[in-house]
Amino acid sequence: MSLEFELLAQRLEKVRQIRELGYEPYGRRFDFTHTLGEIRRHWGDKSAEELEPRVQVRVCGRIHTLRLMGRAGFAHLMQEGERLQIYVRSDAVSERDYKLFRMLEPGDIIGAEGYLFRTRTGELTVHVERLEFLAKTLLSMPEKWHGLEDVETRYRQRYLDLIANPEVRRIFLIRSRLISSLRRQLEKRGFMEVETPMMQPLYGGAAARPFVTHHNALDIDLYLRIAPELYLKRLIVGGFDRVFEINRNFRNEGISTHHNPEFTMLEFYQAYTDYRGLMDLSEELLRQAALDATGSTVVEYEGHRLDFSRLSRYSMREAVVEFWRGPGRPTLDDVRDPGWLSRHSTRATPGEALVDIFERVVEEQLIQPTIIYDFPVETSPLAKSKPDEPDFAERFEIIIGGMEVANAYSELNDPQEQRRRFDEQLRMRARGDEEAHQMDEDFLRALCYGMPPTGGEGIGIDRLTMLLAGASSIREVILFPLLRPEGPIGLADRLRELDR
RNA sequence: GAGCCGGUAGCUCAGGCGGUAGAGCAUCUGCCUUUUAAGCAGAGGGUCGCGGGUUCGAGUCCCGCCCGGCUCACCA
């Protein structure tokens, strides 16, 4: 008999004993008077005298540690990442409650009623007068010193990670505050939150391979969206001048520390502005989001102090000149010269070569929040080109910690130009570029009704969370990152065998 | 997709050059009414990721596979 099975059998026996004592091993509603955090905040710095007259409390939580002595014992409860000690002595509770207490083990969830006091060593503690049993753990908790270290188990069983590693809570708290902050800021500026299709008959708005699914009743294939862009712009056509969406995109590509197949994007569109307007807006959004999520505009990331209070700005060509490494630093004229570009990249067009050089040489050096603007038009099929330089698009990205965090542009609203860009994408597709855009005629039709000049931007929420939370892998900021399925666990069989 | 690293008790980890598989936590038994990683005494617990091979003998060496991590490639 394996240990795991033996432990399970022991604990099921305890379930029986708990029931025999007259407690419900899987209890019901427990009306606590305070969370453990509230108790720490209200009485954490009060002296023993200040805890008179007695403060009665009802608390609950999961047992973290147990220290049993002959006729008494201590335990730490955990609730919402906060810890509080309880003290149970045999002459302070009923015989039945004391029997229950001796039966508890780390991981069990209990309720306790009593009064606050300070121990000899000064720790704020609940002197228990009544115990309630709320839920039995049947499986062992991870080790209390190191927590749960195994990365695979942490991701597969995130609930266990959250129980064992309180610092993981912090990451997801930051993520939640970040999203909340962005939503609040946009709403304050008159943006309306909308939801557009995740299942799309045509995919577009980005260059990526899609996931395909099938609708039975209509008998059609549908794609999980790679971006919401084309639908959000339809809403701009329809007269919702400020819209945003915070939701998942799906891209059928490799998994890495910076890529998860499903990831969360904020996209927002504002009529009557352009990419310059969005640069200013982005600066405000990021500054406030960092502040709301972490309490500061300066955060630590992989040994750097990232300052979210401002965004440096370089055109892509300036950035190549400015961040060139080694000999042969180009001039601004060089990076405009197709000959120079083709000597430094194998890509077909000057624009693709510039992007290639930028990504190889510059991007990883952009640690502080930085705007890179003016992208070659051939890599930006949905962006308006610059009036004085039609080979370039009014587009920028925000790069932080070497990662692309945002992408924005003045939206292309000329339907004839958009049709030409789609045609070019179709030619690229015909040459085997799977990620080139499809022709979306309904989107074209929408533009034909007239879309006001508009600025649009997407912000990668996962990557921004990584930066704000100091996480080096995107999987650390996604509660349930995609993993290969683990295969049979065998727990149901064991439970079945022990169910008598 | 490639390279490197890892998978040993429920958890965290040790296991030189091939020779009877270990520790701490957790569990079980006993003692202990202010402990703090509580303590003390004892006990149980192993498909060494899976499958082959070499060998008198494999956790250890070789081959294949599975799962994970990192780096690179891919991802405008």
Coordinates of C-alpha atoms (C1' of nucleotides) in Angstrom, one line a residue:
Chain A
M1 CA 0.0 0.0 0.0
S2 CA 1.5 3.3 -1.0
L3 CA 2.0 6.1 1.5
E4 CA -0.3 8.3 -0.5
F5 CA -3.0 5.7 -0.3
E6 CA -2.4 5.1 3.3
L7 CA -2.6 8.8 4.1
L8 CA -5.9 9.0 2.2
A9 CA -7.3 6.1 4.1
Q10 CA -6.2 7.6 7.4
R11 CA -7.8 10.9 6.6
L12 CA -11.1 9.3 5.5
E13 CA -11.0 7.5 8.8
K14 CA -10.7 11.0 10.4
V15 CA -13.7 12.2 8.5
R16 CA -15.6 9.3 10.0
Q17 CA -14.3 10.2 13.5
I18 CA -15.1 13.9 13.1
R19 CA -18.7 13.0 12.1
E20 CA -18.8 10.6 15.1
L21 CA -17.9 13.5 17.4
G22 CA -21.0 15.3 16.0
Y23 CA -19.2 17.7 13.6
E24 CA -19.9 18.0 9.9
P25 CA -16.6 17.2 8.1
Y26 CA -17.8 19.4 5.2
G27 CA -19.5 22.2 7.1
R28 CA -21.8 25.0 6.1
R29 CA -22.0 28.7 6.3
F30 CA -19.8 30.3 9.0
D31 CA -20.5 33.9 9.9
F32 CA -17.1 35.3 11.0
T33 CA -16.9 38.7 12.7
H34 CA -13.6 39.6 11.1
T35 CA -11.2 38.3 8.5
L36 CA -7.8 37.5 9.8
G37 CA -6.4 40.5 8.0
E38 CA -8.9 42.8 9.7
I39 CA -7.9 41.5 13.1
R40 CA -4.3 42.1 12.3
R41 CA -5.0 45.6 11.1
H42 CA -7.3 46.6 14.0
W43 CA -5.5 44.9 16.9
G44 CA -2.1 44.1 15.5
D45 CA -0.3 46.9 17.4
K46 CA -2.5 46.9 20.5
S47 CA -0.9 46.1 23.8
A48 CA -2.3 43.4 26.2
E49 CA -3.9 46.1 28.3
E50 CA -5.6 47.5 25.2
L51 CA -7.2 44.1 24.6
E52 CA -9.2 44.6 27.8
P53 CA -12.2 44.5 28.0
R54 CA -12.1 41.3 26.0
V55 CA -12.5 41.5 22.3
Q56 CA -14.7 38.6 21.2
V57 CA -14.1 37.4 17.6
R58 CA -15.2 34.6 15.3
V59 CA -12.6 33.7 12.7
C60 CA -12.0 31.0 10.1
G61 CA -9.3 29.8 7.9
R62 CA -7.1 27.0 6.8
I63 CA -4.7 25.5 9.4
H64 CA -1.2 26.3 8.4
T65 CA 0.9 25.0 11.3
L66 CA 0.1 23.1 14.5
R67 CA 1.9 22.9 17.8
L68 CA 0.3 20.5 20.2
M69 CA 1.3 20.1 23.8
G70 CA -0.1 17.9 26.5
R71 CA -3.4 19.7 27.3
A72 CA -3.2 22.7 24.9
G73 CA -1.9 23.7 21.6
F74 CA -1.3 26.5 19.1
A75 CA -2.2 26.7 15.4
H76 CA -1.8 29.3 12.8
L77 CA -4.8 29.9 10.5
M78 CA -4.4 31.3 7.0
Q79 CA -7.1 33.3 5.2
E80 CA -6.6 35.5 2.2
G81 CA -2.9 35.4 2.6
E82 CA -3.0 36.6 6.2
R83 CA -2.0 34.5 9.2
L84 CA -3.3 34.6 12.8
Q85 CA -2.5 32.3 15.7
I86 CA -5.1 30.6 17.8
Y87 CA -4.6 29.0 21.2
V88 CA -6.7 26.1 22.4
R89 CA -6.5 24.7 25.9
S90 CA -8.4 21.8 27.2
D91 CA -10.0 23.7 30.1
A92 CA -11.1 26.6 27.9
V93 CA -13.2 24.6 25.4
S94 CA -15.7 21.7 25.7
E95 CA -14.3 18.2 25.8
R96 CA -15.8 17.6 22.4
D97 CA -14.1 20.7 20.9
Y98 CA -10.8 19.6 22.4
K99 CA -11.0 16.2 21.0
L100 CA -11.7 17.8 17.6
F101 CA -8.7 20.1 18.0
R102 CA -6.4 17.1 18.7
M103 CA -7.6 15.5 15.5
L104 CA -6.8 18.5 13.2
E105 CA -4.0 18.5 10.8
P106 CA -2.4 21.1 8.5
G107 CA -4.8 22.0 5.6
D108 CA -8.1 21.5 7.5
I109 CA -10.4 24.5 7.4
I110 CA -12.0 25.5 10.7
G111 CA -13.9 28.2 12.4
A112 CA -13.0 29.5 15.9
E113 CA -14.6 31.8 18.4
G114 CA -12.9 33.4 21.4
Y115 CA -11.1 36.5 22.6
L116 CA -8.0 38.2 21.6
F117 CA -4.9 38.1 23.8
R118 CA -1.2 38.4 23.6
T119 CA 1.1 35.4 24.3
R120 CA 4.2 35.5 26.5
T121 CA 6.2 36.4 23.4
G122 CA 3.7 39.1 22.4
E123 CA 1.9 37.5 19.5
L124 CA -1.7 38.5 18.9
T125 CA -3.7 35.3 19.3
V126 CA -7.3 34.1 19.6
H127 CA -7.9 32.4 22.9
V128 CA -10.4 29.8 21.6
E129 CA -13.7 29.0 23.5
R130 CA -15.5 27.3 20.7
L131 CA -14.4 25.4 17.6
E132 CA -16.3 24.6 14.4
F133 CA -15.2 22.2 11.7
L134 CA -15.6 23.5 8.1
A135 CA -13.7 21.3 5.7
K136 CA -11.3 18.3 5.8
T137 CA -8.2 18.0 3.7
L138 CA -7.7 14.5 2.4
L139 CA -4.3 15.2 0.7
S140 CA -1.0 16.4 2.3
M141 CA -0.2 20.1 2.2
P142 CA 3.2 21.0 0.7
E143 CA 6.1 21.4 3.0
K144 CA 5.7 24.5 5.2
W145 CA 9.3 25.9 4.9
H146 CA 9.8 25.8 1.2
G147 CA 6.3 25.8 0.0
L148 CA 5.6 24.2 -3.3
E149 CA 8.6 24.4 -5.6
D150 CA 7.9 22.1 -8.4
V151 CA 7.1 24.4 -11.3
E152 CA 5.0 21.8 -13.2
T153 CA 2.9 21.1 -10.1
R154 CA 2.6 24.8 -9.4
Y155 CA 1.0 25.4 -12.8
R156 CA -1.0 22.2 -13.0
Q157 CA -2.4 22.6 -9.5
R158 CA -2.5 26.4 -9.1
Y159 CA -4.8 26.1 -6.1
L160 CA -2.0 24.3 -4.3
D161 CA 0.5 26.9 -5.4
L162 CA -1.8 29.6 -4.0
I163 CA -2.2 27.8 -0.7
A164 CA 1.5 27.1 -0.3
N165 CA 3.1 30.2 -1.8
P166 CA 1.5 33.4 -0.5
E167 CA 3.7 35.5 -2.7
V168 CA 1.9 34.1 -5.7
R169 CA -1.2 35.8 -4.5
R170 CA 0.6 39.1 -4.9
I171 CA 1.1 38.6 -8.6
F172 CA -2.5 38.0 -9.3
L173 CA -3.5 40.8 -7.0
I174 CA -1.3 43.1 -9.1
R175 CA -2.9 41.7 -12.3
S176 CA -6.4 42.4 -11.0
R177 CA -5.5 45.9 -9.9
L178 CA -3.9 46.6 -13.2
I179 CA -7.0 45.6 -15.2
S180 CA -9.2 47.5 -12.8
S181 CA -7.1 50.6 -13.1
L182 CA -7.1 50.6 -16.9
R183 CA -10.8 50.0 -17.0
R184 CA -11.5 52.8 -14.6
Q185 CA -9.2 55.2 -16.4
L186 CA -10.8 54.5 -19.8
E187 CA -14.3 54.8 -18.4
K188 CA -13.4 58.1 -16.8
R189 CA -12.4 59.3 -20.3
G190 CA -15.7 58.3 -21.8
F191 CA -14.7 55.0 -23.3
M192 CA -17.4 52.3 -23.3
E193 CA -16.5 48.6 -22.7
V194 CA -17.8 46.2 -25.4
E195 CA -17.5 42.6 -26.2
T196 CA -16.9 41.5 -29.8
P197 CA -16.8 37.9 -31.2
M198 CA -14.2 35.5 -30.0
M199 CA -15.3 33.1 -32.7
Q200 CA -14.9 34.7 -36.1
P201 CA -15.5 33.4 -39.6
L202 CA -12.5 35.3 -40.8
Y203 CA -9.5 36.1 -38.6
G204 CA -7.6 39.4 -38.8
G205 CA -6.2 42.4 -36.9
A206 CA -2.8 40.7 -36.4
A207 CA -0.4 38.4 -38.2
A208 CA -0.7 35.0 -36.6
R209 CA -1.9 31.5 -37.1
P210 CA -5.3 30.9 -35.7
F211 CA -7.1 28.0 -33.8
V212 CA -9.9 26.5 -35.8
T213 CA -13.1 25.2 -34.4
H214 CA -16.4 24.0 -35.9
H215 CA -20.0 25.0 -35.4
N216 CA -22.2 22.0 -36.0
A217 CA -25.6 23.6 -36.6
L218 CA -24.3 26.0 -39.2
D219 CA -21.7 23.5 -40.4
I220 CA -19.0 26.1 -40.7
D221 CA -15.4 26.4 -39.5
L222 CA -14.8 29.3 -37.1
Y223 CA -11.5 30.8 -35.9
L224 CA -10.8 31.8 -32.4
R225 CA -9.9 35.4 -32.8
I226 CA -6.3 36.5 -33.0
A227 CA -7.4 40.1 -32.3
P228 CA -10.6 42.1 -31.9
E229 CA -9.4 45.0 -34.0
L230 CA -11.6 44.7 -37.1
Y231 CA -14.8 44.4 -35.0
L232 CA -13.9 47.4 -32.7
K233 CA -13.3 49.5 -35.8
R234 CA -16.7 48.5 -37.1
L235 CA -18.1 50.0 -33.9
I236 CA -16.2 53.3 -34.5
V237 CA -17.9 53.3 -37.9
G238 CA -21.2 52.8 -36.1
G239 CA -20.7 55.9 -34.0
F240 CA -19.4 54.5 -30.7
D241 CA -16.5 57.0 -30.7
R242 CA -14.6 55.5 -27.7
V243 CA -14.7 51.8 -27.2
F244 CA -12.5 49.3 -25.5
E245 CA -12.3 45.6 -24.9
I246 CA -10.3 43.6 -22.4
N247 CA -10.3 40.0 -23.3
R248 CA -8.5 37.0 -24.6
N249 CA -6.8 36.6 -28.0
F250 CA -5.7 33.2 -29.3
R251 CA -2.7 32.6 -31.4
N252 CA -1.7 29.1 -32.6
E253 CA 2.1 29.6 -32.1
G254 CA 5.0 28.5 -29.9
I255 CA 4.9 28.8 -26.2
S256 CA 7.7 30.6 -24.5
T257 CA 8.4 32.8 -21.4
H258 CA 6.8 35.7 -23.3
H259 CA 4.0 33.8 -25.2
N260 CA 1.0 31.8 -24.1
P261 CA -1.5 30.6 -26.8
E262 CA -4.3 32.5 -25.1
F263 CA -3.4 35.9 -23.7
T264 CA -5.2 39.0 -22.6
M265 CA -5.3 42.2 -24.5
L266 CA -6.7 45.6 -23.9
E267 CA -7.7 47.2 -27.2
F268 CA -9.1 50.7 -27.3
Y269 CA -10.2 52.9 -30.2
Q270 CA -10.7 56.7 -30.0
A271 CA -12.3 58.6 -32.9
Y272 CA -10.9 61.9 -34.0
T273 CA -7.4 61.3 -32.6
D274 CA -4.2 59.8 -34.1
Y275 CA -1.2 58.0 -32.9
R276 CA 0.3 61.1 -31.4
G277 CA -2.8 61.5 -29.3
L278 CA -2.4 57.9 -28.2
M279 CA 1.2 58.4 -27.2
D280 CA 0.1 61.0 -24.7
L281 CA -2.8 58.9 -23.5
S282 CA -0.6 55.8 -23.2
E283 CA 1.8 57.7 -21.0
E284 CA -1.0 58.7 -18.6
L285 CA -2.5 55.2 -18.6
L286 CA 0.7 53.4 -17.8
R287 CA 1.8 55.9 -15.2
Q288 CA -1.5 55.6 -13.3
A289 CA -1.8 51.8 -13.9
A290 CA 1.7 51.2 -12.4
L291 CA 0.7 53.4 -9.4
D292 CA -2.6 51.7 -8.9
A293 CA -1.2 48.2 -9.3
T294 CA 1.9 48.4 -7.2
G295 CA 1.7 51.7 -5.3
S296 CA 4.6 53.2 -7.2
T297 CA 5.5 54.4 -10.6
V298 CA 8.9 52.8 -10.2
V299 CA 9.1 49.0 -10.1
E300 CA 11.9 46.4 -9.9
Y301 CA 12.3 44.1 -12.9
E302 CA 15.2 41.7 -13.3
G303 CA 17.6 44.0 -11.6
H304 CA 16.3 47.2 -13.3
R305 CA 14.3 50.0 -11.8
L306 CA 11.6 50.6 -14.4
D307 CA 10.2 54.1 -14.3
F308 CA 6.7 54.2 -15.6
S309 CA 6.3 57.9 -15.0
R310 CA 7.3 58.8 -18.6
L311 CA 7.9 57.2 -22.0
S312 CA 11.0 58.0 -24.0
R313 CA 10.2 58.4 -27.7
Y314 CA 12.3 57.5 -30.7
S315 CA 11.4 56.8 -34.3
M316 CA 12.4 53.4 -35.4
R317 CA 15.1 54.8 -37.5
E318 CA 16.4 57.0 -34.7
A319 CA 16.4 54.0 -32.4
V320 CA 18.6 52.0 -34.8
V321 CA 21.1 54.9 -34.9
E322 CA 20.9 55.6 -31.2
F323 CA 21.2 52.0 -29.9
W324 CA 23.6 50.7 -32.5
R325 CA 26.2 48.5 -30.9
G326 CA 29.8 48.0 -32.1
P327 CA 31.5 49.6 -35.0
G328 CA 29.8 51.0 -38.1
R329 CA 27.2 53.1 -36.4
P330 CA 24.8 54.2 -39.2
T331 CA 23.6 57.7 -39.7
L332 CA 20.0 58.7 -40.2
D333 CA 20.7 58.8 -43.9
D334 CA 22.1 55.2 -43.8
V335 CA 18.9 53.9 -42.2
R336 CA 16.9 55.6 -45.0
D337 CA 19.1 54.0 -47.7
P338 CA 17.7 50.8 -49.2
G339 CA 21.3 49.8 -50.1
W340 CA 22.5 50.1 -46.5
L341 CA 19.4 48.3 -45.2
S342 CA 19.8 45.3 -47.6
R343 CA 23.5 45.0 -46.6
H344 CA 22.5 44.6 -43.0
S345 CA 19.5 42.3 -43.4
T346 CA 18.4 39.4 -45.6
R347 CA 14.8 40.6 -45.7
A348 CA 13.2 41.4 -49.0
T349 CA 12.1 45.0 -48.7
P350 CA 13.8 48.0 -47.1
G351 CA 11.0 48.3 -44.6
E352 CA 11.2 44.6 -43.5
A353 CA 14.9 45.0 -43.3
L354 CA 14.6 48.0 -41.0
V355 CA 12.2 46.1 -38.7
D356 CA 14.6 43.1 -38.8
I357 CA 17.6 45.2 -37.8
F358 CA 15.6 47.0 -35.1
E359 CA 14.4 43.7 -33.6
R360 CA 17.9 42.2 -33.6
V361 CA 19.9 45.2 -32.4
V362 CA 17.6 47.5 -30.5
E363 CA 14.6 45.9 -29.0
E364 CA 16.3 44.0 -26.2
Q365 CA 18.1 47.2 -25.1
L366 CA 14.9 49.1 -24.5
I367 CA 14.5 48.4 -20.8
Q368 CA 12.9 51.7 -19.7
P369 CA 9.4 52.3 -21.0
T370 CA 9.9 53.5 -24.5
I371 CA 7.8 54.5 -27.5
I372 CA 9.2 53.5 -30.9
Y373 CA 7.2 55.2 -33.7
D374 CA 7.0 55.2 -37.5
F375 CA 7.0 51.7 -38.8
P376 CA 7.5 50.6 -42.4
V377 CA 4.1 50.5 -44.0
E378 CA 4.4 46.9 -45.4
T379 CA 4.5 45.5 -41.9
S380 CA 1.4 47.6 -40.9
P381 CA -1.5 46.7 -43.2
L382 CA -4.1 48.4 -41.1
A383 CA -2.3 51.6 -40.2
K384 CA -2.5 55.0 -41.9
S385 CA 0.6 56.0 -43.8
K386 CA 2.4 59.2 -43.1
P387 CA 1.3 62.0 -45.4
D388 CA 4.9 63.1 -46.2
E389 CA 6.4 59.6 -46.3
P390 CA 4.0 57.0 -47.6
D391 CA 6.4 54.1 -47.1
F392 CA 6.0 54.6 -43.3
A393 CA 2.9 54.2 -41.2
E394 CA 1.7 56.3 -38.3
R395 CA 2.3 53.5 -35.8
F396 CA 4.1 53.0 -32.5
E397 CA 4.9 50.3 -30.1
I398 CA 5.7 50.6 -26.4
I399 CA 8.7 48.5 -25.4
I400 CA 9.5 47.8 -21.7
G401 CA 12.0 45.4 -20.3
G402 CA 12.8 44.4 -23.9
M403 CA 9.3 43.3 -24.5
E404 CA 6.6 44.6 -26.8
V405 CA 3.9 45.7 -24.5
A406 CA 1.7 47.8 -26.7
N407 CA 1.0 48.5 -30.4
A408 CA -0.9 51.5 -31.7
Y409 CA -1.6 53.4 -34.8
S410 CA -3.6 56.0 -36.7
E411 CA -6.2 53.7 -38.2
L412 CA -6.3 53.4 -41.9
N413 CA -9.8 54.7 -42.8
D414 CA -9.5 55.1 -46.6
P415 CA -11.4 52.0 -48.0
Q416 CA -9.7 52.1 -51.3
E417 CA -6.2 52.1 -49.6
Q418 CA -7.4 49.4 -47.3
R419 CA -8.5 47.3 -50.3
R420 CA -5.0 47.7 -51.8
R421 CA -3.4 46.7 -48.5
F422 CA -5.6 43.6 -48.4
D423 CA -4.7 42.8 -52.0
E424 CA -1.1 43.0 -51.1
Q425 CA -1.7 40.7 -48.1
L426 CA -3.5 38.3 -50.4
R427 CA -0.4 38.2 -52.7
M428 CA 1.8 37.5 -49.7
R429 CA -0.6 34.8 -48.7
A430 CA -0.4 33.3 -52.2
R431 CA 3.4 33.2 -51.8
G432 CA 2.9 31.0 -48.7
D433 CA 2.7 33.6 -45.9
E434 CA 0.2 31.9 -43.7
E435 CA 0.0 34.9 -41.4
A436 CA -0.9 37.4 -44.0
H437 CA -4.3 38.9 -43.7
Q438 CA -7.4 37.5 -45.3
M439 CA -9.7 39.8 -47.4
D440 CA -12.4 40.9 -45.0
E441 CA -15.1 42.4 -47.3
D442 CA -17.5 43.3 -44.6
F443 CA -14.8 45.3 -42.9
L444 CA -14.1 47.0 -46.2
R445 CA -17.8 47.6 -46.6
A446 CA -17.9 49.2 -43.1
L447 CA -15.0 51.5 -44.1
C448 CA -16.9 52.4 -47.2
Y449 CA -19.6 54.0 -45.0
G450 CA -16.9 56.2 -43.6
M451 CA -14.9 55.8 -40.5
P452 CA -13.7 59.0 -38.7
P453 CA -10.0 59.4 -38.3
T454 CA -9.2 57.2 -35.3
G455 CA -6.4 56.1 -33.1
G456 CA -6.3 52.5 -31.9
E457 CA -4.1 50.7 -29.4
G458 CA -3.6 47.3 -28.0
I459 CA -1.9 46.7 -24.6
G460 CA -0.7 43.2 -23.6
I461 CA -2.0 42.7 -20.1
D462 CA 0.0 39.6 -19.3
R463 CA 3.3 41.2 -20.3
L464 CA 2.5 44.4 -18.4
T465 CA 1.7 42.3 -15.4
M466 CA 5.0 40.5 -15.7
L467 CA 6.8 43.9 -15.6
L468 CA 4.8 45.3 -12.7
A469 CA 5.0 42.0 -10.7
G470 CA 8.6 41.3 -11.4
A471 CA 7.7 37.9 -13.1
S472 CA 10.2 36.6 -15.7
S473 CA 7.8 34.1 -17.3
I474 CA 4.3 34.8 -18.7
R475 CA 3.2 31.6 -17.0
E476 CA 3.7 33.2 -13.6
V477 CA 1.0 35.8 -14.4
I478 CA -1.5 33.5 -16.0
L479 CA -3.5 31.5 -13.4
F480 CA -3.8 28.4 -15.5
P481 CA -1.2 28.5 -18.3
L482 CA -1.5 25.9 -21.1
L483 CA 0.4 22.7 -20.4
R484 CA 0.3 19.3 -22.0
P485 CA -2.5 17.3 -20.3
E486 CA -1.0 15.2 -17.5
G487 CA -2.8 11.9 -18.0
P488 CA -4.8 9.8 -15.5
I489 CA -4.3 10.9 -11.9
G490 CA -5.9 7.8 -10.4
L491 CA -7.5 9.6 -7.5
A492 CA -11.0 8.6 -8.4
D493 CA -10.1 5.0 -8.3
R494 CA -8.5 5.3 -4.9
L495 CA -11.5 7.2 -3.5
R496 CA -13.8 4.6 -5.0
E497 CA -11.9 1.8 -3.3
L498 CA -12.1 3.6 0.0
D499 CA -15.8 4.5 -0.2
R500 CA -17.5 2.1 2.1
Chain B
rG1 C1' 11.6 22.5 -34.1
rA2 C1' 17.1 22.3 -31.8
rG3 C1' 20.4 22.5 -27.6
rC4 C1' 21.2 22.3 -22.4
rC5 C1' 19.3 21.0 -17.5
rG6 C1' 15.9 18.4 -14.5
rG7 C1' 12.2 14.2 -12.8
rU8 C1' 14.5 9.8 -6.0
rA9 C1' 9.0 9.1 0.1
rG10 C1' 2.8 13.2 0.2
rC11 C1' 6.4 18.0 0.2
rU12 C1' 11.7 20.1 0.0
rC13 C1' 16.1 17.7 -1.2
rA14 C1' 21.0 14.4 -0.5
rG15 C1' 22.7 10.1 -2.8
rG16 C1' 31.9 10.3 -5.3
rC17 C1' 34.3 5.8 -9.2
rG18 C1' 28.1 0.7 -10.4
rG19 C1' 27.9 -2.9 -4.6
rU20 C1' 21.6 -3.7 0.9
rA21 C1' 17.9 3.7 -1.1
rG22 C1' 18.8 8.5 3.0
rA23 C1' 17.6 13.4 5.8
rG24 C1' 14.1 17.2 7.3
rC25 C1' 8.9 18.4 7.1
rA26 C1' 4.2 15.7 6.9
rU27 C1' 1.8 10.9 8.9
rC28 C1' 1.2 7.3 13.1
rU29 C1' 2.3 6.1 18.8
rG30 C1' 3.9 8.1 23.6
rC31 C1' 5.2 12.6 26.8
rC32 C1' 4.5 17.9 27.3
rU33 C1' -1.2 24.0 29.5
rU34 C1' 2.2 30.4 26.3
rU35 C1' 4.3 27.5 21.5
rU36 C1' 6.7 30.1 17.0
rA37 C1' 10.3 25.9 11.4
rA38 C1' 7.8 24.1 19.2
rG39 C1' 10.5 20.1 21.7
rC40 C1' 11.7 14.9 23.2
rA41 C1' 11.3 9.3 22.3
rG42 C1' 9.8 5.7 18.9
rA43 C1' 7.3 3.7 14.1
rG44 C1' 5.5 3.3 9.3
rG45 C1' 6.2 5.0 4.3
rG46 C1' 10.0 4.1 -2.3
rU47 C1' 7.2 1.7 -9.8
rC48 C1' 14.4 6.1 -8.0
rG49 C1' 9.4 9.5 -14.7
rC50 C1' 8.5 5.0 -18.4
rG51 C1' 10.7 1.1 -21.6
rG52 C1' 14.8 -1.4 -23.3
rG53 C1' 20.3 -2.5 -23.1
rU54 C1' 25.3 -3.3 -20.8
rU55 C1' 26.8 -5.9 -16.2
rC56 C1' 27.5 -11.0 -11.4
rG57 C1' 25.1 -6.5 -9.8
rA58 C1' 22.1 -0.1 -12.4
rG59 C1' 19.0 5.6 -8.8
rU60 C1' 24.1 5.7 -10.9
rC61 C1' 26.5 3.7 -17.4
rC62 C1' 24.2 3.4 -22.8
rC63 C1' 19.7 3.9 -26.2
rG64 C1' 14.6 5.3 -26.9
rC65 C1' 10.3 7.6 -25.1
rC66 C1' 7.2 10.8 -21.7
rC67 C1' 6.7 15.4 -18.7
rG68 C1' 8.7 20.0 -17.2
rG69 C1' 12.3 24.3 -17.0
rC70 C1' 15.8 27.5 -19.5
rU71 C1' 18.1 29.2 -24.0
rC72 C1' 17.6 29.7 -29.2
rA73 C1' 14.4 29.4 -33.5
rC74 C1' 9.4 30.8 -34.6
rC75 C1' 6.0 34.7 -33.1
rA76 C1' 5.6 42.0 -38.0

